[in-house]
């Protein structure tokens, strides 16, 4: 067994791949721009509408809303703002890490070395999970730093959430990103290419689940939500919602249909399923490219 | 070092890519796996390294079933074109392979030196010429210090100088106890590099042996006059089956060592002999005889 060696090789490939860093940079920039800076500029330099659809609820001010940008809420703010887009980017990283092996023909190079196919896959999946961990750490690190700077500029409270919340947030975001990345690896393994896998993955992430349940939900209501609780996107959402709304000052957050335990369990089951699908597909099929 | 027993690969119901192949590659030889395009060479090599599974039959490669880690540890292989990560340097690409195989990084320098790629080791693979890519492929195959090298058409896509360099490298690598199994459709190349060859046609092995074995009986060509009298003497001496004639030149299936004896018989019988040459079938002739194609030339 040489999983450690494979892991070293795989992590070297991901670490030195510009596309991975581009995905992470995009995520960080969007979080900075839309999660913090744009909101801070709006809350600092503009006045809320007094009437109309954009008006704030009675008694709520921009000053109160700014609380979500400060360190105490950075976990909640990051999870609410960064998990969907981050999930899509993690999916792309997962697809590229596996799909390119088919595109470049490097899968035959890998399979004519010493490790068994499942060993090689294990090393690859661990390296993908390490990459999503790095992505999560950078995301939370940038969010924490930005929130601290903004609170300092405003002379506001700079206290942090407790360690348990930070750890849960870190693990929650990592689980969501890893789920998406493993989904990407599984799709790329099944289709033996990147283009189809990214297309289908993005369609699912952005359209399919939301569209189907959105439409059905309008007509059928609760029975649809009962079914939806077994689907991955909904569970990622339940997990995020378990940390509360980023703008909780607007009122109590909507109660998730299922709790965090259910969400984590379901996401872990999906992760295991994707690993299994990738392993069986890789083990059984001939390498003809 | 490599043995296959009735190895077969079928794709769907229609395509029988490899059919009951019995291949024997001995330790220490440079074995040429010769066949026209589409004959089943690459499919066979893919089965030998475990990339594809046979439909029937079996193979033993370096003492193990194809794809077994213990066997793969002793095999270096390039199947079709060498494939590496274009955004990584040559060095980093080899480092990935070394990590996979549990080989120390210290071996990379030697492997690159052996294929004369050291000056471009820190350049991205995507910028390499075809020849450099092939050489990096060989370096990757060498870092395990393999007992068996499997090279699938290693001179494909190379310019004439690159082909000569690659052939010389393969001959060099085949010295000593290392076994090299090299596939090709280029006859001259195989003739220059290999000690033994196997010829595959439509998935079947149609011949296997040393090049001299495959050339079979050597011949004597004799220009003699008058032709009818010479025909009579030679037929009496060698038998009708061993004598053929065209344009006044006799082709005799006889050991060239008997040239003096043939000459003496003819001269004694009053036949003038103006030319007497020992001849052999070229590998091209053998190939055409065996496969019915003029592939690769």
PDB file of N, CA, C and O in Angstrom, chain B residues 194-238:
ATOM      1  N   UNK B 194      16.120  -5.075 -32.540  1.00  0.00           N
ATOM      2  CA  UNK B 194      15.602  -6.225 -31.801  1.00  0.00           C
ATOM      3  C   UNK B 194      16.388  -7.514 -32.034  1.00  0.00           C
ATOM      4  O   UNK B 194      16.919  -7.741 -33.127  1.00  0.00           O
ATOM      5  N   UNK B 195      16.412  -8.320 -30.999  1.00  0.00           N
ATOM      6  CA  UNK B 195      17.057  -9.622 -31.121  1.00  0.00           C
ATOM      7  C   UNK B 195      16.056 -10.686 -31.531  1.00  0.00           C
ATOM      8  O   UNK B 195      16.418 -11.678 -32.152  1.00  0.00           O
ATOM      9  N   UNK B 196      14.801 -10.468 -31.171  1.00  0.00           N
ATOM     10  CA  UNK B 196      13.757 -11.421 -31.547  1.00  0.00           C
ATOM     11  C   UNK B 196      12.483 -10.644 -31.866  1.00  0.00           C
ATOM     12  O   UNK B 196      12.271  -9.555 -31.309  1.00  0.00           O
ATOM     13  N   UNK B 197      11.662 -11.195 -32.723  1.00  0.00           N
ATOM     14  CA  UNK B 197      10.423 -10.470 -33.035  1.00  0.00           C
ATOM     15  C   UNK B 197       9.212 -11.404 -33.017  1.00  0.00           C
ATOM     16  O   UNK B 197       9.343 -12.617 -33.173  1.00  0.00           O
ATOM     17  N   UNK B 198       8.068 -10.785 -32.825  1.00  0.00           N
ATOM     18  CA  UNK B 198       6.796 -11.476 -32.988  1.00  0.00           C
ATOM     19  C   UNK B 198       5.990 -10.652 -33.970  1.00  0.00           C
ATOM     20  O   UNK B 198       6.004  -9.424 -33.887  1.00  0.00           O
ATOM     21  N   UNK B 199       5.342 -11.311 -34.889  1.00  0.00           N
ATOM     22  CA  UNK B 199       4.556 -10.575 -35.888  1.00  0.00           C
ATOM     23  C   UNK B 199       3.076 -10.845 -35.622  1.00  0.00           C
ATOM     24  O   UNK B 199       2.658 -12.004 -35.538  1.00  0.00           O
ATOM     25  N   UNK B 200       2.325  -9.765 -35.484  1.00  0.00           N
ATOM     26  CA  UNK B 200       0.891  -9.895 -35.212  1.00  0.00           C
ATOM     27  C   UNK B 200       0.107  -9.359 -36.408  1.00  0.00           C
ATOM     28  O   UNK B 200       0.490  -8.353 -37.016  1.00  0.00           O
ATOM     29  N   UNK B 201      -0.928 -10.075 -36.759  1.00  0.00           N
ATOM     30  CA  UNK B 201      -1.777  -9.657 -37.875  1.00  0.00           C
ATOM     31  C   UNK B 201      -3.205 -10.012 -37.521  1.00  0.00           C
ATOM     32  O   UNK B 201      -3.494 -11.151 -37.156  1.00  0.00           O
ATOM     33  N   UNK B 202      -4.093  -9.022 -37.586  1.00  0.00           N
ATOM     34  CA  UNK B 202      -5.505  -9.206 -37.240  1.00  0.00           C
ATOM     35  C   UNK B 202      -5.667  -9.903 -35.896  1.00  0.00           C
ATOM     36  O   UNK B 202      -6.475 -10.818 -35.738  1.00  0.00           O
ATOM     37  N   UNK B 203      -4.855  -9.468 -34.940  1.00  0.00           N
ATOM     38  CA  UNK B 203      -4.975  -9.968 -33.577  1.00  0.00           C
ATOM     39  C   UNK B 203      -4.322 -11.310 -33.312  1.00  0.00           C
ATOM     40  O   UNK B 203      -4.326 -11.797 -32.185  1.00  0.00           O
ATOM     41  N   UNK B 204      -3.758 -11.923 -34.331  1.00  0.00           N
ATOM     42  CA  UNK B 204      -3.144 -13.247 -34.135  1.00  0.00           C
ATOM     43  C   UNK B 204      -1.645 -13.156 -34.338  1.00  0.00           C
ATOM     44  O   UNK B 204      -1.175 -12.442 -35.221  1.00  0.00           O
ATOM     45  N   UNK B 205      -0.920 -13.917 -33.547  1.00  0.00           N
ATOM     46  CA  UNK B 205       0.525 -13.965 -33.724  1.00  0.00           C
ATOM     47  C   UNK B 205       0.815 -14.904 -34.898  1.00  0.00           C
ATOM     48  O   UNK B 205       0.531 -16.102 -34.824  1.00  0.00           O
ATOM     49  N   UNK B 206       1.372 -14.349 -35.962  1.00  0.00           N
ATOM     50  CA  UNK B 206       1.575 -15.192 -37.157  1.00  0.00           C
ATOM     51  C   UNK B 206       3.012 -15.710 -37.241  1.00  0.00           C
ATOM     52  O   UNK B 206       3.291 -16.625 -38.018  1.00  0.00           O
ATOM     53  N   UNK B 207       3.917 -15.142 -36.465  1.00  0.00           N
ATOM     54  CA  UNK B 207       5.287 -15.675 -36.446  1.00  0.00           C
ATOM     55  C   UNK B 207       6.001 -15.140 -35.225  1.00  0.00           C
ATOM     56  O   UNK B 207       5.692 -14.059 -34.732  1.00  0.00           O
ATOM     57  N   UNK B 208       6.936 -15.913 -34.721  1.00  0.00           N
ATOM     58  CA  UNK B 208       7.748 -15.464 -33.587  1.00  0.00           C
ATOM     59  C   UNK B 208       9.105 -16.140 -33.678  1.00  0.00           C
ATOM     60  O   UNK B 208       9.185 -17.342 -33.957  1.00  0.00           O
ATOM     61  N   UNK B 209      10.158 -15.385 -33.488  1.00  0.00           N
ATOM     62  CA  UNK B 209      11.497 -15.970 -33.522  1.00  0.00           C
ATOM     63  C   UNK B 209      12.543 -14.903 -33.754  1.00  0.00           C
ATOM     64  O   UNK B 209      12.229 -13.706 -33.781  1.00  0.00           O
ATOM     65  N   UNK B 210      13.793 -15.349 -33.925  1.00  0.00           N
ATOM     66  CA  UNK B 210      14.835 -14.370 -34.254  1.00  0.00           C
ATOM     67  C   UNK B 210      14.618 -13.958 -35.708  1.00  0.00           C
ATOM     68  O   UNK B 210      13.953 -14.656 -36.482  1.00  0.00           O
ATOM     69  N   UNK B 211      15.216 -12.853 -36.077  1.00  0.00           N
ATOM     70  CA  UNK B 211      15.039 -12.377 -37.447  1.00  0.00           C
ATOM     71  C   UNK B 211      15.613 -13.412 -38.420  1.00  0.00           C
ATOM     72  O   UNK B 211      15.022 -13.697 -39.462  1.00  0.00           O
ATOM     73  N   UNK B 212      16.745 -14.020 -38.064  1.00  0.00           N
ATOM     74  CA  UNK B 212      17.336 -15.050 -38.932  1.00  0.00           C
ATOM     75  C   UNK B 212      16.398 -16.245 -39.068  1.00  0.00           C
ATOM     76  O   UNK B 212      16.241 -16.797 -40.153  1.00  0.00           O
ATOM     77  N   UNK B 213      15.767 -16.625 -37.942  1.00  0.00           N
ATOM     78  CA  UNK B 213      14.797 -17.732 -38.003  1.00  0.00           C
ATOM     79  C   UNK B 213      13.708 -17.426 -39.010  1.00  0.00           C
ATOM     80  O   UNK B 213      13.311 -18.265 -39.810  1.00  0.00           O
ATOM     81  N   UNK B 214      13.198 -16.199 -38.911  1.00  0.00           N
ATOM     82  CA  UNK B 214      12.072 -15.843 -39.763  1.00  0.00           C
ATOM     83  C   UNK B 214      12.464 -15.714 -41.217  1.00  0.00           C
ATOM     84  O   UNK B 214      11.657 -15.946 -42.111  1.00  0.00           O
ATOM     85  N   UNK B 215      13.703 -15.352 -41.442  1.00  0.00           N
ATOM     86  CA  UNK B 215      14.157 -15.270 -42.837  1.00  0.00           C
ATOM     87  C   UNK B 215      14.177 -16.658 -43.468  1.00  0.00           C
ATOM     88  O   UNK B 215      14.088 -16.803 -44.668  1.00  0.00           O
ATOM     89  N   UNK B 216      14.316 -17.651 -42.601  1.00  0.00           N
ATOM     90  CA  UNK B 216      14.258 -19.030 -43.067  1.00  0.00           C
ATOM     91  C   UNK B 216      15.485 -19.390 -43.877  1.00  0.00           C
ATOM     92  O   UNK B 216      16.575 -18.831 -43.698  1.00  0.00           O
ATOM     93  N   UNK B 217      15.288 -20.346 -44.813  1.00  0.00           N
ATOM     94  CA  UNK B 217      16.420 -20.844 -45.604  1.00  0.00           C
ATOM     95  C   UNK B 217      17.013 -19.722 -46.436  1.00  0.00           C
ATOM     96  O   UNK B 217      16.295 -18.944 -47.043  1.00  0.00           O
ATOM     97  N   UNK B 218      18.317 -19.669 -46.417  1.00  0.00           N
ATOM     98  CA  UNK B 218      18.977 -18.675 -47.249  1.00  0.00           C
ATOM     99  C   UNK B 218      19.068 -19.209 -48.677  1.00  0.00           C
ATOM    100  O   UNK B 218      18.832 -20.378 -48.937  1.00  0.00           O
ATOM    101  N   UNK B 219      19.381 -18.354 -49.601  1.00  0.00           N
ATOM    102  CA  UNK B 219      19.355 -18.756 -51.012  1.00  0.00           C
ATOM    103  C   UNK B 219      20.664 -18.392 -51.715  1.00  0.00           C
ATOM    104  O   UNK B 219      21.457 -17.606 -51.190  1.00  0.00           O
ATOM    105  N   UNK B 220      20.816 -18.997 -52.884  1.00  0.00           N
ATOM    106  CA  UNK B 220      21.927 -18.632 -53.768  1.00  0.00           C
ATOM    107  C   UNK B 220      21.312 -18.164 -55.070  1.00  0.00           C
ATOM    108  O   UNK B 220      20.390 -18.771 -55.581  1.00  0.00           O
ATOM    109  N   UNK B 221      21.839 -17.065 -55.601  1.00  0.00           N
ATOM    110  CA  UNK B 221      21.383 -16.673 -56.918  1.00  0.00           C
ATOM    111  C   UNK B 221      22.529 -16.863 -57.903  1.00  0.00           C
ATOM    112  O   UNK B 221      23.652 -16.462 -57.644  1.00  0.00           O
ATOM    113  N   UNK B 222      22.191 -17.515 -59.040  1.00  0.00           N
ATOM    114  CA  UNK B 222      23.228 -17.887 -60.020  1.00  0.00           C
ATOM    115  C   UNK B 222      22.795 -17.408 -61.415  1.00  0.00           C
ATOM    116  O   UNK B 222      21.674 -17.686 -61.845  1.00  0.00           O
ATOM    117  N   UNK B 223      23.680 -16.666 -62.078  1.00  0.00           N
ATOM    118  CA  UNK B 223      23.422 -16.313 -63.485  1.00  0.00           C
ATOM    119  C   UNK B 223      24.265 -17.267 -64.335  1.00  0.00           C
ATOM    120  O   UNK B 223      25.504 -17.291 -64.188  1.00  0.00           O
ATOM    121  N   UNK B 224      23.622 -18.078 -65.146  1.00  0.00           N
ATOM    122  CA  UNK B 224      24.350 -19.117 -65.880  1.00  0.00           C
ATOM    123  C   UNK B 224      23.835 -19.229 -67.317  1.00  0.00           C
ATOM    124  O   UNK B 224      22.676 -18.909 -67.586  1.00  0.00           O
ATOM    125  N   UNK B 225      24.694 -19.711 -68.227  1.00  0.00           N
ATOM    126  CA  UNK B 225      24.344 -19.795 -69.637  1.00  0.00           C
ATOM    127  C   UNK B 225      25.032 -21.030 -70.251  1.00  0.00           C
ATOM    128  O   UNK B 225      26.209 -21.271 -69.944  1.00  0.00           O
ATOM    129  N   UNK B 226      24.371 -21.794 -71.022  1.00  0.00           N
ATOM    130  CA  UNK B 226      22.989 -21.664 -71.468  1.00  0.00           C
ATOM    131  C   UNK B 226      21.990 -22.075 -70.375  1.00  0.00           C
ATOM    132  O   UNK B 226      22.257 -23.010 -69.616  1.00  0.00           O
ATOM    133  N   UNK B 227      20.855 -21.391 -70.382  1.00  0.00           N
ATOM    134  CA  UNK B 227      19.867 -21.569 -69.304  1.00  0.00           C
ATOM    135  C   UNK B 227      19.302 -22.995 -69.268  1.00  0.00           C
ATOM    136  O   UNK B 227      19.277 -23.616 -68.191  1.00  0.00           O
ATOM    137  N   UNK B 228      18.893 -23.588 -70.415  1.00  0.00           N
ATOM    138  CA  UNK B 228      18.278 -24.923 -70.317  1.00  0.00           C
ATOM    139  C   UNK B 228      19.237 -25.957 -69.750  1.00  0.00           C
ATOM    140  O   UNK B 228      18.843 -26.793 -68.931  1.00  0.00           O
ATOM    141  N   UNK B 229      20.495 -25.881 -70.179  1.00  0.00           N
ATOM    142  CA  UNK B 229      21.475 -26.852 -69.697  1.00  0.00           C
ATOM    143  C   UNK B 229      21.731 -26.646 -68.195  1.00  0.00           C
ATOM    144  O   UNK B 229      21.798 -27.609 -67.412  1.00  0.00           O
ATOM    145  N   UNK B 230      21.834 -25.381 -67.807  1.00  0.00           N
ATOM    146  CA  UNK B 230      22.051 -25.061 -66.383  1.00  0.00           C
ATOM    147  C   UNK B 230      20.874 -25.566 -65.557  1.00  0.00           C
ATOM    148  O   UNK B 230      21.051 -26.136 -64.476  1.00  0.00           O
ATOM    149  N   UNK B 231      19.662 -25.379 -66.089  1.00  0.00           N
ATOM    150  CA  UNK B 231      18.441 -25.834 -65.387  1.00  0.00           C
ATOM    151  C   UNK B 231      18.520 -27.346 -65.153  1.00  0.00           C
ATOM    152  O   UNK B 231      18.231 -27.829 -64.056  1.00  0.00           O
ATOM    153  N   UNK B 232      18.948 -28.059 -66.180  1.00  0.00           N
ATOM    154  CA  UNK B 232      19.037 -29.518 -66.087  1.00  0.00           C
ATOM    155  C   UNK B 232      20.035 -29.942 -65.015  1.00  0.00           C
ATOM    156  O   UNK B 232      19.754 -30.789 -64.158  1.00  0.00           O
ATOM    157  N   UNK B 233      21.211 -29.285 -65.007  1.00  0.00           N
ATOM    158  CA  UNK B 233      22.269 -29.634 -64.032  1.00  0.00           C
ATOM    159  C   UNK B 233      21.805 -29.332 -62.598  1.00  0.00           C
ATOM    160  O   UNK B 233      21.954 -30.156 -61.685  1.00  0.00           O
ATOM    161  N   UNK B 234      21.243 -28.157 -62.435  1.00  0.00           N
ATOM    162  CA  UNK B 234      20.858 -27.737 -61.079  1.00  0.00           C
ATOM    163  C   UNK B 234      19.691 -28.583 -60.553  1.00  0.00           C
ATOM    164  O   UNK B 234      19.668 -28.953 -59.376  1.00  0.00           O
ATOM    165  N   UNK B 235      18.751 -28.914 -61.414  1.00  0.00           N
ATOM    166  CA  UNK B 235      17.612 -29.733 -60.983  1.00  0.00           C
ATOM    167  C   UNK B 235      18.102 -31.108 -60.568  1.00  0.00           C
ATOM    168  O   UNK B 235      17.654 -31.668 -59.556  1.00  0.00           O
ATOM    169  N   UNK B 236      19.038 -31.631 -61.363  1.00  0.00           N
ATOM    170  CA  UNK B 236      19.588 -32.951 -61.018  1.00  0.00           C
ATOM    171  C   UNK B 236      20.315 -32.904 -59.680  1.00  0.00           C
ATOM    172  O   UNK B 236      20.222 -33.787 -58.849  1.00  0.00           O
ATOM    173  N   UNK B 237      21.010 -31.790 -59.468  1.00  0.00           N
ATOM    174  CA  UNK B 237      21.827 -31.664 -58.246  1.00  0.00           C
ATOM    175  C   UNK B 237      20.990 -31.364 -56.987  1.00  0.00           C
ATOM    176  O   UNK B 237      21.214 -31.948 -55.925  1.00  0.00           O
ATOM    177  N   UNK B 238      19.978 -30.473 -57.099  1.00  0.00           N
ATOM    178  CA  UNK B 238      19.277 -29.976 -55.893  1.00  0.00           C
ATOM    179  C   UNK B 238      17.807 -30.405 -55.801  1.00  0.00           C
ATOM    180  O   UNK B 238      17.179 -30.252 -54.753  1.00  0.00           O
TER     181      UNK B 238
END
